XYZ file of C-alpha atoms in Angstrom:
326
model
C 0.000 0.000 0.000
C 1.583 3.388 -0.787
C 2.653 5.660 1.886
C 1.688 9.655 2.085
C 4.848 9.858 3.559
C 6.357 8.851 0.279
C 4.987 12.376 -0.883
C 7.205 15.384 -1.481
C 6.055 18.767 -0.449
C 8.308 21.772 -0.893
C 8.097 25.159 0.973
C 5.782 26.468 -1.790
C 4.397 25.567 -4.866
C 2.892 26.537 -8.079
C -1.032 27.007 -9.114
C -1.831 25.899 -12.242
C -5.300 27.229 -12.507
C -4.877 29.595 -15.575
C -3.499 26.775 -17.570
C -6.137 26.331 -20.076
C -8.521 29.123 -18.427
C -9.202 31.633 -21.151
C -12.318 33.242 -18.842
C -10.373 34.783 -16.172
C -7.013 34.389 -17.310
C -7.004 34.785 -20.982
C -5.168 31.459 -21.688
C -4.081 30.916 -25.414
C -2.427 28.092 -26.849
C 0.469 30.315 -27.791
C 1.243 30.699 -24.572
C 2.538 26.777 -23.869
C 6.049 27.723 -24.663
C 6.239 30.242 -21.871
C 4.143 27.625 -19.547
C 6.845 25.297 -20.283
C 9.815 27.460 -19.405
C 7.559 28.318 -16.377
C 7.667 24.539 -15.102
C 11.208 24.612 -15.771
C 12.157 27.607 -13.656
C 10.235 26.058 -10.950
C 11.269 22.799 -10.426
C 14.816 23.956 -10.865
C 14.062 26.098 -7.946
C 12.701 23.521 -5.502
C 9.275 24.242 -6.616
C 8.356 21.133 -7.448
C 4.348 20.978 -6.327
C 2.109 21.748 -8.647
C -1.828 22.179 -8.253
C -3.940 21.335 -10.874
C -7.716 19.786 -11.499
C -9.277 17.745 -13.922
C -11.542 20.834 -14.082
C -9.362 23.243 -14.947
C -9.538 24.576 -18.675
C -12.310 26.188 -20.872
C -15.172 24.352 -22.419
C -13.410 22.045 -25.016
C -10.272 22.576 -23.292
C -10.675 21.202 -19.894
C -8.198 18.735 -18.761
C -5.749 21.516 -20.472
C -3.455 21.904 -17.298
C -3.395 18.206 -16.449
C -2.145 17.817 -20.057
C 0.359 20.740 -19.941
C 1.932 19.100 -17.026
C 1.980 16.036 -18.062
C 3.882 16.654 -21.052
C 6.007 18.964 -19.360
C 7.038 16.970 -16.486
C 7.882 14.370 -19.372
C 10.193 16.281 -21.511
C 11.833 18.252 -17.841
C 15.534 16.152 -17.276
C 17.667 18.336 -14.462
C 17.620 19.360 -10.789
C 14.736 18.025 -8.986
C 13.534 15.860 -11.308
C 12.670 13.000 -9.129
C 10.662 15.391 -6.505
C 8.281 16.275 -8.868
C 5.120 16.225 -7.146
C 1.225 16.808 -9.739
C -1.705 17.380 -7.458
C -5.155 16.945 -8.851
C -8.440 17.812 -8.182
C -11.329 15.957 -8.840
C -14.271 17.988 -9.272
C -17.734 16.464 -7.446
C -19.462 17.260 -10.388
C -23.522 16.199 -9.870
C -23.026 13.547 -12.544
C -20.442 11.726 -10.029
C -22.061 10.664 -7.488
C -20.529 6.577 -7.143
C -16.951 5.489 -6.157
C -16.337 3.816 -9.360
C -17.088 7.446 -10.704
C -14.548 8.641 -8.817
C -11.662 6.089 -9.869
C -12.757 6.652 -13.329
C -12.016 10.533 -12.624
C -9.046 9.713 -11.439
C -7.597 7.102 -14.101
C -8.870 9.883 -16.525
C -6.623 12.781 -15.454
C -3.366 10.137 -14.925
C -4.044 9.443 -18.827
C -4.407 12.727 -19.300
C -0.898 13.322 -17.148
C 0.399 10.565 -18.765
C 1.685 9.309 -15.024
C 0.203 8.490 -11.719
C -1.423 11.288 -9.753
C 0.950 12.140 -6.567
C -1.786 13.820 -4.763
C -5.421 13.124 -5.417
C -8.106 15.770 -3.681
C -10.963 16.403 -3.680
C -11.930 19.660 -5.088
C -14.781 20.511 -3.026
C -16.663 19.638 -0.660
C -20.742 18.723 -1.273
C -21.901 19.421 2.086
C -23.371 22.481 2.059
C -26.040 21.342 -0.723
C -25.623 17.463 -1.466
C -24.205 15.541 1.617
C -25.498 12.279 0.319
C -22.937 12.250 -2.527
C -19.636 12.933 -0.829
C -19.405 9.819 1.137
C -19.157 7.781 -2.384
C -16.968 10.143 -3.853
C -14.699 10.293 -0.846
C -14.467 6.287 -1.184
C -13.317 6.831 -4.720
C -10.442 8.618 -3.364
C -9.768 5.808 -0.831
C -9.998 3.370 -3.362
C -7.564 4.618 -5.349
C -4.878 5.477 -2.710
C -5.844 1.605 -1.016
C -5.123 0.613 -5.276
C -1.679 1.886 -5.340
C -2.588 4.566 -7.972
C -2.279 7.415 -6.020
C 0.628 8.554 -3.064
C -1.508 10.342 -0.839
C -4.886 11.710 -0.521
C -6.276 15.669 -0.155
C -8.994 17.987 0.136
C -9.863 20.806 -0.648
C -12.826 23.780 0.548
C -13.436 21.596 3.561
C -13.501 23.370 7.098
C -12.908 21.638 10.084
C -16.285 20.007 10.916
C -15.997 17.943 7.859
C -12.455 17.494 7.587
C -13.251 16.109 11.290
C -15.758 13.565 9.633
C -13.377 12.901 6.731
C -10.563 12.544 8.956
C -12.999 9.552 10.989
C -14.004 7.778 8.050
C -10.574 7.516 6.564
C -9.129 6.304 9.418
C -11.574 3.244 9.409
C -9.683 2.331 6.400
C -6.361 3.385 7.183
C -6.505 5.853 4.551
C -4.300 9.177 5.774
C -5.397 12.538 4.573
C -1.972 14.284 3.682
C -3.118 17.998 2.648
C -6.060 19.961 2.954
C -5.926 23.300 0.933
C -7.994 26.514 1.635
C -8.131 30.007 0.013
C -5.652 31.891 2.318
C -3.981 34.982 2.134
C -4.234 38.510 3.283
C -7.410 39.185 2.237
C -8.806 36.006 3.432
C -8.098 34.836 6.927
C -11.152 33.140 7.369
C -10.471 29.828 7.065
C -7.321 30.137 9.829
C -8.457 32.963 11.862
C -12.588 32.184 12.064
C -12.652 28.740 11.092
C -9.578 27.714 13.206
C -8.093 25.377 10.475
C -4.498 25.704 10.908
C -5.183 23.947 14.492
C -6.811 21.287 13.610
C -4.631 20.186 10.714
C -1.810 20.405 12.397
C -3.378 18.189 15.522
C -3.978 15.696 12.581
C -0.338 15.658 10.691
C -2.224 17.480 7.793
C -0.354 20.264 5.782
C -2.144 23.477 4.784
C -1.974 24.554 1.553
C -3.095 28.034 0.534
C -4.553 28.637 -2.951
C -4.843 32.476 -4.066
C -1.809 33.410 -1.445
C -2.300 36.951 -3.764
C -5.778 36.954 -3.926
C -5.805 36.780 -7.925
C -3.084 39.002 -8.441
C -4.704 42.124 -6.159
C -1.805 41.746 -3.279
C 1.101 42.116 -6.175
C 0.812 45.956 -5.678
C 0.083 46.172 -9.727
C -2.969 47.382 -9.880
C -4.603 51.014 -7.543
C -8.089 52.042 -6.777
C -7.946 54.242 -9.922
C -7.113 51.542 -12.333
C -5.900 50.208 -14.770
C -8.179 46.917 -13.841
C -7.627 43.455 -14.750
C -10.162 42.621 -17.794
C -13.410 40.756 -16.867
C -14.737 39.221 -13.616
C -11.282 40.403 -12.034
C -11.952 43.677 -12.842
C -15.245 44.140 -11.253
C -13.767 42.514 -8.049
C -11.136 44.645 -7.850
C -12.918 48.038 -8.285
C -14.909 46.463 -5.142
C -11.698 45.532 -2.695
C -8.740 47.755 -4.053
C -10.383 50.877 -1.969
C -10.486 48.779 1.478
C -7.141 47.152 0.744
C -5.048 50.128 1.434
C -4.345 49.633 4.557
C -2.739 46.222 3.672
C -1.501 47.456 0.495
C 0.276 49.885 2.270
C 2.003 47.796 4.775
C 3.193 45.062 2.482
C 4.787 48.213 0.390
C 6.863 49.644 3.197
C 8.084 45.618 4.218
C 8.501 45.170 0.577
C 10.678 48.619 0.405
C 13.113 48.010 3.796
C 13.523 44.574 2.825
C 14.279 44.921 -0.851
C 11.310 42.645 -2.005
C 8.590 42.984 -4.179
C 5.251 43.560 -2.689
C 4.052 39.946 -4.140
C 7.112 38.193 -1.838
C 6.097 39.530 1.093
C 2.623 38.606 0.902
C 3.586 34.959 -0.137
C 6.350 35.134 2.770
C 3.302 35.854 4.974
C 1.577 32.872 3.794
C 5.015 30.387 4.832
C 5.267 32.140 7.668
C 1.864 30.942 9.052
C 2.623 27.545 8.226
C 1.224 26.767 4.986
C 2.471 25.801 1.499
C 1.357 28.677 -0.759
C 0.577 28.089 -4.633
C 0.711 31.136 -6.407
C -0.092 31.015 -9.521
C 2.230 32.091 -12.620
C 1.623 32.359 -16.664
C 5.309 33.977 -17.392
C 8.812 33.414 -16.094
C 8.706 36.611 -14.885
C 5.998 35.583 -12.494
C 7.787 32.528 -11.880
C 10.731 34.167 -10.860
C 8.630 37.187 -8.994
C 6.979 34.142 -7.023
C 10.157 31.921 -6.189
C 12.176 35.594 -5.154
C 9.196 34.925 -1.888
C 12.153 31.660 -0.992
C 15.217 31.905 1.135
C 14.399 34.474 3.372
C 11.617 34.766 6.747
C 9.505 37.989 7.591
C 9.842 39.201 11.331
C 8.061 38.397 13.698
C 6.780 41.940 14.315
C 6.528 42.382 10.643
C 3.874 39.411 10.578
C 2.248 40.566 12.829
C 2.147 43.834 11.284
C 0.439 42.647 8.775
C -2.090 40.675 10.860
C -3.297 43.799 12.039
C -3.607 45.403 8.584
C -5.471 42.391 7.789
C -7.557 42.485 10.543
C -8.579 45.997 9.738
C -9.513 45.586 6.786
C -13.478 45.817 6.068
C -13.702 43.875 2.717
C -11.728 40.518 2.204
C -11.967 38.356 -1.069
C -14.873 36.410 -1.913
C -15.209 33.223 -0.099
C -15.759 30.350 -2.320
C -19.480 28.930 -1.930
C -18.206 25.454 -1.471
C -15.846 25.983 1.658
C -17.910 24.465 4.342
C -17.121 25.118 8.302
């Protein structure tokens, strides 16, 4: 039976969620060259975790990231080669609602990979509108971890009631959940601060991982209150939340300027500081680089708390998403 300990997860690592997304993030096909050198940078760098789901894409290109990875984890020969870890999610779409469905997901998206899944999760939790379908679904998971076709076993959305439950029913079956990953960052303490997370995973030997560590690209200090905006959905969030994240803005700027960072570093420093893995997300080696530049170094401990307060203060945080239960 495989071992989660077998599983290899770096300081940070690297979203993959605009990786066949042309809605929010204006993915083209052009762009796979540059996603490429992107991998390459990474995993050269000790960022070797990368978060992807079977979801991820646009219409007929869904599956797109699992792909891109796949072939680029394939044709990467250097440094870090062997610690190469692909996380998956696999959506609980209302069409999947067996264990078999489940296993199918998951043989799907290692074809798609071309190799094993690492880390299986699931993507969200059902809870909050179908709790009848997630016990199957979660079986899937343990069915293919119990198969050998999986390392270790994740979820994601899932506050600590159910991860409690999860945590029980997996243990019947001596299934151990490795990672549980939340939307974390400055503008969205919830799930450590309110929902008390960070305790209870690390009372279970569970490592956090925290998607949108720069809440889609508003804590990288590119973009003001009086634009330019992102295009699209991004946009319209930002013209909401750029006005009450001053205050944090602010803070991270003057870190940022005494300790000869970018703004982005410091906020994804934050995010290892608390404990977590974060997975910022990146589309150019530029980014890349920005991102891994957030390695090497530790913030303060007055400077994170700092920016505890600023977050604290701050009246509008990011969107939670509707499937993180409590």
């Amino acid at each position: 039976m495989p071992n989660s300990q077998s599983l290899s997860l770096p300081t940070m690592g690297c979203g993959t969620w605009a990786w066949g997304n042309q809605i929010l993030w204006g993915y083209k096909e052009t762009m796979d060259d540059q996603l490429q050198q992107v991998f390459n940078l990474c995993v050269n760098h000790g960022v070797t975790l990368f978060d992807t789901g079977d979801s991820y894409g646009t219409g007929r290109l869904n599956g797109r990231s699992e792909l891109l990875l796949g072939r680029f984890a394939k044709e990467y020969h250097g440094l870090n080669q062997d610690q190469i870890c692909i996380a998956t999610k696999l959506a609980a779409y209302p069409w999947r609602w067996t264990s078999h469905a489940m296993v199918s997901a998951g043989n799907a998206s290692a074809q798609r990979l071309g190799r094993n899944i690492d880390l299986v999760q699931m993507h969200w939790s059902t809870a909050n509108y179908a709790p009848w379908q997630e016990e199957r679904l979660l079986d899937g998971l343990a069915d293919l971890y119990e198969q050998g076709l999986v390392k270790g076993v994740g979820l994601s959305n899932f506050g600590p009631k159910r991860l409690l439950w999860v945590q029980k029913k997996f243990q019947a079956r001596g299934v151990p959940i490795a990672t549980l990953q939340v939307q974390y960052s400055l503008l969205s303490t919830y799930p450590v601060t309110e929902l008390g997370l960070k305790t209870v995973c690390d009372d279970l030997g569970i490592k956090l991982i925290a998607y949108s560590p720069l809440a889609l690209g508003l804590l990288t200090g590119k973009f003001t209150e009086n634009g330019p905006f992102p295009p699209g959905i991004r946009g319209l969030l930002f013209r909401q939340l750029l006005p009450g994240a001053k205050r944090i803005l602010e803070c991270l700027r003057d870190i940022a300027n005494f300790r000869h960072k970018s703004i982005s570093q410091v906020a994804i420093n934050w995010c290892i500081c608390k404990g977590t893995i974060p997975i910022p997300g990146a589309k150019s080696v530029a980014q890349a680089q920005n991102n891994i530049g957030a390695l090497g170094w530790q913030l303060s401990e007055s400077e994170v708390t700092e920016l505890d307060i600023a977050a604290a203060k701050t009246d509008k945080k990011m969107v939670q998403n509707i499937f993180q239960t409590k």
